Amino acid sequence: METTTNQVRSARAFLSALLSALSLSAMAPLGEAQAAEPPASGTPCSKSDYAKSRRRFKEHYDAGRYAEAVETLQRAKEACWGALDTKDRGWLVSDLGLAQLKAGHPDRCLQVLDEAPRELEPDSRVAKAIAFNRGLCNAGPTQGTTGTPQARELPVQVMPGLDISSPTEAATALTREWSSPWELREGKLPRRRARELRRCTDLDGVGRNDVQYENDPDAYAFQNKALACRVLRMITTARPSRVSHVRDVLTMKKPDEVLPAALAPAISADELGDIARAQREGRSWRDYDGTLRFEAGPREQKWRQLSVSGDDYAGFVEWWATGDFNADGFEDVIVYRSMGPTGGTAADIAVFVLTRTRPKGVLEVLERLE
């Protein structure tokens, strides 16, 4: 009887051990799966947190600390992406991509820009900013470049100030009728039978003094239209560029140290000679006029425009186009400049074709259009 009892006890002990082993074996994969789960995320991103990150990013960016700017905005992206709406996500990748470019990483810039929300409206400001920055990133690094040719050609670009969305539209824009035509002055160009000027192609052989104006603003309006027409013609013959040392200038908030003295307005006749001399010496606008101030106004993003002022003048500059306009392989930039004396009604309006064949230094004037 004792033997039978011991056998039962041994069987029960064996069965208990077997069940324990099977239980542990079954639980092991579950324990491993639980250990592999990612840790829970931290505190959700708030609007104030994101706003602080954006301010820190801007401080780093404006100070030229691009690596720190990238790190700051990248952390904000990782923490806040899910809490942002489509528009804010678009501006985040636009700014982060540009900072990556400034930090010398055009490949990372393009990767970031590819994360832009697909539902953005193509004509929205943020979508246009992303498209513009993608063009900059395609051009390659903006720091430390040695001037060697790019791996691919840089396409001709146009900005919103020209009222066309693509260089291919330039030829059509030359023949498009204006909403308000001008007329030739009586006695001017008598051999021309058509006296009205309705489109760019009507301006062939017409000078500013050949046109009838109602007042000074009307004259300035015609000058702006005529300048735009000349630039459109230049775009129709522009070539893609092989090398660019100007694209970084387009993103500068204060390009006073690289814009040439030739852009300074001549408020008086005496200043014409001073500006010409400063230009011959290769001086910058800032070097010529220490009172010069640049500000990025509300039209900066949409129109690529910067407000400009000095002690006795104010106005703005506006980027219009980039491309190789003199067939030397280097990218050039066209900038529109409108300035006038403070408190006055006169305007000094001109368009400049600028270039640079080295990474640093003051831009060179290839042509001035008035």
Short mmCIF file of C-alpha atoms in Angstrom, two decimals:
data_model
loop_
_atom_site.label_atom_id
_atom_site.label_comp_id
_atom_site.label_asym_id
_atom_site.label_seq_id
_atom_site.Cartn_x
_atom_site.Cartn_y
_atom_site.Cartn_z
CA MET A 1 0.00 0.00 0.00
CA GLU A 2 2.89 2.28 0.91
CA THR A 3 4.50 1.57 -2.43
CA THR A 4 1.33 2.47 -4.30
CA THR A 5 1.03 5.71 -2.33
CA ASN A 6 4.61 6.71 -3.14
CA GLN A 7 4.05 6.01 -6.82
CA VAL A 8 1.00 8.25 -6.86
CA ARG A 9 2.90 11.02 -5.15
CA SER A 10 5.77 10.69 -7.66
CA ALA A 11 3.35 10.81 -10.57
CA ARG A 12 1.67 13.91 -9.21
CA ALA A 13 5.04 15.62 -8.70
CA PHE A 14 6.12 14.76 -12.27
CA LEU A 15 2.83 16.01 -13.69
CA SER A 16 3.10 19.28 -11.72
CA ALA A 17 6.64 19.87 -12.96
CA LEU A 18 5.60 19.09 -16.53
CA LEU A 19 2.69 21.55 -16.37
CA SER A 20 4.94 24.26 -14.92
CA ALA A 21 7.45 23.76 -17.71
CA LEU A 22 4.76 23.88 -20.36
CA SER A 23 3.31 27.03 -18.79
CA LEU A 24 6.67 28.84 -18.81
CA SER A 25 7.36 27.72 -22.37
CA ALA A 26 4.03 29.12 -23.55
CA MET A 27 4.55 32.39 -21.74
CA ALA A 28 8.08 33.05 -23.05
CA PRO A 29 7.13 34.37 -26.55
CA LEU A 30 4.53 36.63 -25.01
CA GLY A 31 7.14 38.07 -22.68
CA GLU A 32 9.51 38.69 -25.63
CA ALA A 33 6.76 40.39 -27.69
CA GLN A 34 5.92 42.67 -24.79
CA ALA A 35 9.58 43.61 -24.38
CA ALA A 36 9.83 44.51 -28.09
CA GLU A 37 7.01 47.06 -27.98
CA PRO A 38 8.26 50.68 -28.35
CA PRO A 39 8.12 52.80 -25.23
CA ALA A 40 5.16 55.08 -24.85
CA SER A 41 5.64 58.58 -26.25
CA GLY A 42 6.23 61.52 -23.95
CA THR A 43 4.01 64.47 -23.26
CA PRO A 44 1.88 65.39 -26.30
CA CYS A 45 3.06 68.46 -28.25
CA SER A 46 1.16 71.64 -27.39
CA LYS A 47 0.80 74.80 -29.47
CA SER A 48 2.98 76.72 -27.05
CA ASP A 49 5.70 74.03 -27.22
CA TYR A 50 5.69 74.15 -31.01
CA ALA A 51 5.72 77.97 -31.04
CA LYS A 52 8.77 77.98 -28.75
CA SER A 53 10.55 75.51 -31.02
CA ARG A 54 9.81 77.66 -34.04
CA ARG A 55 11.21 80.74 -32.26
CA ARG A 56 14.38 78.89 -31.30
CA PHE A 57 14.72 77.63 -34.86
CA LYS A 58 14.43 81.18 -36.24
CA GLU A 59 17.03 82.47 -33.78
CA HIS A 60 19.51 79.79 -34.86
CA TYR A 61 18.71 80.25 -38.56
CA ASP A 62 18.99 84.05 -38.53
CA ALA A 63 22.31 83.78 -36.71
CA GLY A 64 23.68 81.35 -39.31
CA ARG A 65 23.73 78.40 -36.91
CA TYR A 66 22.16 76.07 -39.43
CA ALA A 67 23.10 72.77 -37.78
CA GLU A 68 21.42 73.90 -34.55
CA ALA A 69 18.43 75.16 -36.54
CA VAL A 70 18.05 71.74 -38.20
CA GLU A 71 18.31 69.92 -34.87
CA THR A 72 15.73 72.19 -33.24
CA LEU A 73 13.15 71.86 -35.98
CA GLN A 74 13.78 68.14 -36.43
CA ARG A 75 12.97 67.57 -32.76
CA ALA A 76 9.81 69.66 -33.13
CA LYS A 77 8.85 67.59 -36.19
CA GLU A 78 9.28 64.32 -34.32
CA ALA A 79 7.27 65.55 -31.34
CA CYS A 80 4.54 67.60 -33.03
CA TRP A 81 3.95 66.19 -36.51
CA GLY A 82 0.79 64.35 -35.52
CA ALA A 83 -0.66 67.47 -33.87
CA LEU A 84 -0.12 69.80 -36.84
CA ASP A 85 -2.58 70.58 -39.59
CA THR A 86 -1.73 70.27 -43.29
CA LYS A 87 -0.60 73.86 -43.69
CA ASP A 88 1.68 73.81 -40.64
CA ARG A 89 3.21 70.52 -41.77
CA GLY A 90 3.91 72.11 -45.15
CA TRP A 91 5.68 75.12 -43.62
CA LEU A 92 7.63 72.83 -41.29
CA VAL A 93 9.11 70.72 -44.09
CA SER A 94 9.70 73.84 -46.20
CA ASP A 95 11.75 75.52 -43.48
CA LEU A 96 13.49 72.34 -42.35
CA GLY A 97 14.46 71.51 -45.93
CA LEU A 98 15.92 74.98 -46.44
CA ALA A 99 17.87 74.72 -43.18
CA GLN A 100 19.26 71.36 -44.31
CA LEU A 101 20.41 73.01 -47.52
CA LYS A 102 22.04 75.86 -45.61
CA ALA A 103 23.77 73.28 -43.42
CA GLY A 104 25.27 71.78 -46.59
CA HIS A 105 22.95 68.80 -47.09
CA PRO A 106 20.93 69.25 -50.31
CA ASP A 107 20.12 65.51 -50.40
CA ARG A 108 18.51 65.70 -46.96
CA CYS A 109 16.72 68.86 -48.05
CA LEU A 110 15.04 67.00 -50.89
CA GLN A 111 14.17 64.07 -48.60
CA VAL A 112 12.47 66.42 -46.14
CA LEU A 113 10.57 68.27 -48.88
CA ASP A 114 9.27 64.95 -50.19
CA GLU A 115 7.40 64.58 -46.89
CA ALA A 116 5.17 67.57 -47.70
CA PRO A 117 1.47 66.72 -47.43
CA ARG A 118 0.05 65.66 -50.78
CA GLU A 119 -3.23 67.46 -50.07
CA LEU A 120 -1.68 70.93 -50.19
CA GLU A 121 -3.28 73.21 -52.77
CA PRO A 122 -0.77 73.67 -55.63
CA ASP A 123 -1.42 77.43 -55.76
CA SER A 124 -1.07 77.96 -52.01
CA ARG A 125 1.81 80.01 -50.61
CA VAL A 126 3.27 77.06 -48.77
CA ALA A 127 3.17 74.81 -51.86
CA LYS A 128 4.93 77.48 -53.92
CA ALA A 129 7.53 77.93 -51.18
CA ILE A 130 8.20 74.19 -51.14
CA ALA A 131 8.53 74.13 -54.93
CA PHE A 132 10.92 77.07 -54.83
CA ASN A 133 13.04 75.50 -52.09
CA ARG A 134 13.13 72.24 -54.04
CA GLY A 135 14.71 74.18 -56.90
CA LEU A 136 17.32 75.58 -54.51
CA CYS A 137 18.07 72.11 -53.14
CA ASN A 138 18.43 70.72 -56.65
CA ALA A 139 21.16 73.30 -57.19
CA GLY A 140 23.33 71.73 -54.50
CA PRO A 141 25.04 73.06 -51.36
CA THR A 142 25.10 76.78 -50.64
CA GLN A 143 28.10 76.61 -48.29
CA GLY A 144 31.67 75.63 -49.01
CA THR A 145 31.14 75.09 -52.72
CA THR A 146 34.29 75.03 -54.85
CA GLY A 147 32.67 76.23 -58.04
CA THR A 148 32.81 72.89 -59.80
CA PRO A 149 30.01 72.11 -62.25
CA GLN A 150 26.81 70.68 -60.82
CA ALA A 151 25.83 67.08 -61.50
CA ARG A 152 22.82 68.31 -63.43
CA GLU A 153 21.82 71.54 -65.11
CA LEU A 154 19.95 74.15 -63.12
CA PRO A 155 16.68 75.08 -64.84
CA VAL A 156 15.56 78.63 -65.50
CA GLN A 157 13.27 79.82 -62.70
CA VAL A 158 10.67 82.58 -62.57
CA MET A 159 9.23 84.27 -59.49
CA PRO A 160 5.65 85.49 -58.88
CA GLY A 161 6.50 89.12 -59.67
CA LEU A 162 6.53 88.32 -63.39
CA ASP A 163 2.97 86.98 -63.24
CA ILE A 164 3.86 83.69 -64.95
CA SER A 165 4.21 80.32 -63.25
CA SER A 166 6.76 78.76 -65.61
CA PRO A 167 9.48 79.93 -68.03
CA THR A 168 7.58 78.17 -70.82
CA GLU A 169 4.78 80.74 -70.41
CA ALA A 170 7.05 83.70 -71.22
CA ALA A 171 6.48 83.59 -74.99
CA THR A 172 2.71 83.48 -74.57
CA ALA A 173 2.81 86.32 -72.02
CA LEU A 174 4.53 88.54 -74.59
CA THR A 175 1.44 88.43 -76.82
CA ARG A 176 -1.20 88.56 -74.08
CA GLU A 177 -3.37 91.70 -74.19
CA TRP A 178 -3.32 94.07 -71.22
CA SER A 179 -6.47 95.19 -69.48
CA SER A 180 -5.55 98.88 -69.98
CA PRO A 181 -3.58 99.90 -73.09
CA TRP A 182 -1.38 102.97 -73.54
CA GLU A 183 -1.19 105.27 -76.59
CA LEU A 184 1.68 106.81 -78.49
CA ARG A 185 2.14 110.56 -78.17
CA GLU A 186 1.01 112.68 -81.04
CA GLY A 187 3.87 113.18 -83.43
CA LYS A 188 5.90 110.30 -82.04
CA LEU A 189 6.76 107.40 -84.36
CA PRO A 190 4.50 108.77 -87.15
CA ARG A 191 5.12 105.78 -89.41
CA ARG A 192 3.37 103.46 -86.97
CA ARG A 193 -0.26 103.09 -87.99
CA ALA A 194 -1.30 101.31 -84.79
CA ARG A 195 -1.22 103.96 -82.08
CA GLU A 196 -2.33 101.83 -79.16
CA LEU A 197 0.06 99.69 -77.15
CA ARG A 198 -1.85 96.60 -76.01
CA ARG A 199 0.79 93.92 -75.43
CA CYS A 200 4.52 93.43 -75.00
CA THR A 201 5.10 92.82 -78.69
CA ASP A 202 3.70 96.30 -79.42
CA LEU A 203 6.64 97.90 -77.59
CA ASP A 204 9.25 97.08 -80.23
CA GLY A 205 11.03 100.33 -81.05
CA VAL A 206 8.99 102.32 -78.49
CA GLY A 207 10.75 104.45 -75.88
CA ARG A 208 9.30 105.77 -72.64
CA ASN A 209 9.18 109.31 -74.05
CA ASP A 210 7.11 108.08 -77.01
CA VAL A 211 4.11 107.24 -74.80
CA GLN A 212 1.26 109.47 -73.62
CA TYR A 213 0.73 109.45 -69.83
CA GLU A 214 -2.10 110.83 -67.75
CA ASN A 215 0.10 111.47 -64.71
CA ASP A 216 3.29 110.33 -62.98
CA PRO A 217 1.79 107.12 -61.55
CA ASP A 218 0.67 106.20 -65.06
CA ALA A 219 4.21 106.74 -66.32
CA TYR A 220 5.62 104.53 -63.58
CA ALA A 221 3.04 101.87 -64.36
CA PHE A 222 4.14 101.85 -68.01
CA GLN A 223 7.79 101.65 -67.00
CA ASN A 224 7.04 98.61 -64.82
CA LYS A 225 5.14 96.96 -67.66
CA ALA A 226 7.92 97.67 -70.16
CA LEU A 227 10.57 96.28 -67.80
CA ALA A 228 8.57 93.11 -67.28
CA CYS A 229 8.27 92.72 -71.05
CA ARG A 230 12.03 93.00 -71.51
CA VAL A 231 12.64 90.39 -68.82
CA LEU A 232 10.09 88.05 -70.41
CA ARG A 233 12.01 88.31 -73.68
CA MET A 234 15.22 87.47 -71.85
CA ILE A 235 13.59 84.42 -70.32
CA THR A 236 12.59 83.07 -73.74
CA THR A 237 16.29 82.86 -74.68
CA ALA A 238 17.76 82.00 -71.26
CA ARG A 239 19.63 78.73 -70.85
CA PRO A 240 19.90 76.33 -67.93
CA SER A 241 22.99 76.96 -65.81
CA ARG A 242 25.84 74.61 -65.02
CA VAL A 243 27.08 76.37 -61.87
CA SER A 244 25.36 78.69 -59.39
CA HIS A 245 26.83 81.07 -56.84
CA VAL A 246 23.68 83.18 -56.53
CA ARG A 247 20.90 80.90 -55.27
CA ASP A 248 21.86 81.33 -51.63
CA VAL A 249 21.32 85.07 -52.04
CA LEU A 250 17.63 84.47 -52.78
CA THR A 251 17.07 83.15 -49.26
CA MET A 252 18.97 85.89 -47.42
CA LYS A 253 16.91 88.11 -45.15
CA LYS A 254 19.51 90.86 -45.38
CA PRO A 255 21.50 90.65 -48.63
CA ASP A 256 22.98 94.14 -48.18
CA GLU A 257 26.57 92.85 -48.07
CA VAL A 258 26.31 91.04 -51.41
CA LEU A 259 24.07 93.34 -53.45
CA PRO A 260 26.19 95.83 -55.42
CA ALA A 261 26.26 99.58 -54.81
CA ALA A 262 24.64 100.03 -58.22
CA LEU A 263 21.27 99.23 -56.64
CA ALA A 264 21.43 102.33 -54.44
CA PRO A 265 18.91 104.96 -55.58
CA ALA A 266 20.15 108.28 -56.92
CA ILE A 267 18.00 110.77 -55.02
CA SER A 268 20.00 113.70 -56.43
CA ALA A 269 22.11 114.20 -59.55
CA ASP A 270 25.25 114.44 -57.44
CA GLU A 271 24.73 110.90 -56.20
CA LEU A 272 24.94 109.42 -59.69
CA GLY A 273 28.69 109.89 -59.81
CA ASP A 274 29.19 108.57 -56.27
CA ILE A 275 27.20 105.42 -57.02
CA ALA A 276 29.05 104.82 -60.29
CA ARG A 277 32.40 105.20 -58.53
CA ALA A 278 31.39 102.81 -55.75
CA GLN A 279 30.26 100.29 -58.35
CA ARG A 280 33.58 100.50 -60.21
CA GLU A 281 35.34 99.81 -56.92
CA GLY A 282 33.26 96.67 -56.41
CA ARG A 283 31.64 97.93 -53.22
CA SER A 284 28.42 96.57 -51.78
CA TRP A 285 25.23 98.53 -51.23
CA ARG A 286 25.86 98.35 -47.46
CA ASP A 287 29.41 99.61 -47.86
CA TYR A 288 28.16 102.54 -49.92
CA ASP A 289 25.29 103.40 -47.57
CA GLY A 290 25.71 102.53 -43.92
CA THR A 291 22.09 103.49 -43.16
CA LEU A 292 20.72 100.70 -45.37
CA ARG A 293 18.12 98.46 -43.74
CA PHE A 294 16.38 95.33 -45.06
CA GLU A 295 13.18 93.86 -43.68
CA ALA A 296 11.19 90.81 -44.69
CA GLY A 297 7.62 92.07 -45.01
CA PRO A 298 4.32 90.25 -45.49
CA ARG A 299 4.92 90.01 -49.25
CA GLU A 300 8.25 88.23 -48.85
CA GLN A 301 7.02 84.63 -49.13
CA LYS A 302 4.59 85.14 -52.00
CA TRP A 303 6.44 87.76 -54.04
CA ARG A 304 10.08 87.08 -53.05
CA GLN A 305 10.21 90.70 -51.92
CA LEU A 306 12.24 92.55 -49.28
CA SER A 307 11.51 96.04 -47.94
CA VAL A 308 14.46 98.44 -48.11
CA SER A 309 15.05 101.80 -46.45
CA GLY A 310 17.78 104.33 -45.75
CA ASP A 311 17.87 107.66 -43.97
CA ASP A 312 16.19 109.49 -46.85
CA TYR A 313 14.64 106.81 -49.08
CA ALA A 314 12.47 103.70 -48.98
CA GLY A 315 11.21 101.01 -51.33
CA PHE A 316 11.72 97.33 -52.06
CA VAL A 317 13.61 94.77 -54.10
CA GLU A 318 11.94 91.76 -55.70
CA TRP A 319 13.56 88.67 -57.18
CA TRP A 320 12.16 88.01 -60.66
CA ALA A 321 14.09 85.16 -62.28
CA THR A 322 17.23 83.02 -62.36
CA GLY A 323 18.97 81.47 -65.34
CA ASP A 324 21.98 81.79 -67.59
CA PHE A 325 21.24 85.01 -69.45
CA ASN A 326 24.67 85.58 -71.01
CA ALA A 327 25.54 81.98 -72.02
CA ASP A 328 28.63 81.65 -69.80
CA GLY A 329 27.38 78.64 -67.82
CA PHE A 330 27.00 80.56 -64.55
CA GLU A 331 23.58 81.23 -63.12
CA ASP A 332 22.44 84.87 -63.06
CA VAL A 333 19.61 86.46 -61.09
CA ILE A 334 17.24 89.25 -62.16
CA VAL A 335 16.12 91.63 -59.44
CA TYR A 336 13.57 94.44 -59.67
CA ARG A 337 14.27 97.53 -57.55
CA SER A 338 11.83 100.40 -56.81
CA MET A 339 12.98 103.21 -54.52
CA GLY A 340 11.94 106.77 -53.78
CA PRO A 341 12.70 109.65 -51.40
CA THR A 342 11.00 109.42 -48.03
CA GLY A 343 7.78 111.43 -48.11
CA GLY A 344 8.04 112.08 -51.85
CA THR A 345 6.26 110.77 -54.94
CA ALA A 346 9.22 110.29 -57.29
CA ALA A 347 10.42 106.78 -57.99
CA ASP A 348 13.75 105.36 -59.12
CA ILE A 349 12.79 102.11 -60.85
CA ALA A 350 15.21 99.69 -62.50
CA VAL A 351 15.88 96.00 -63.12
CA PHE A 352 19.35 94.50 -62.68
CA VAL A 353 20.84 91.31 -64.07
CA LEU A 354 23.36 90.15 -61.47
CA THR A 355 25.82 87.28 -61.33
CA ARG A 356 28.70 85.84 -59.33
CA THR A 357 31.39 83.47 -60.62
CA ARG A 358 32.77 82.59 -57.17
CA PRO A 359 31.12 81.39 -53.95
CA LYS A 360 31.52 84.62 -51.98
CA GLY A 361 31.67 88.34 -52.60
CA VAL A 362 29.59 91.16 -54.04
CA LEU A 363 27.41 90.34 -57.04
CA GLU A 364 28.42 91.76 -60.40
CA VAL A 365 26.06 93.82 -62.59
CA LEU A 366 25.73 92.33 -66.07
CA GLU A 367 23.02 94.70 -67.22
CA ARG A 368 20.78 97.48 -65.94
CA LEU A 369 17.33 97.96 -67.48
CA GLU A 370 15.32 101.17 -66.99
#
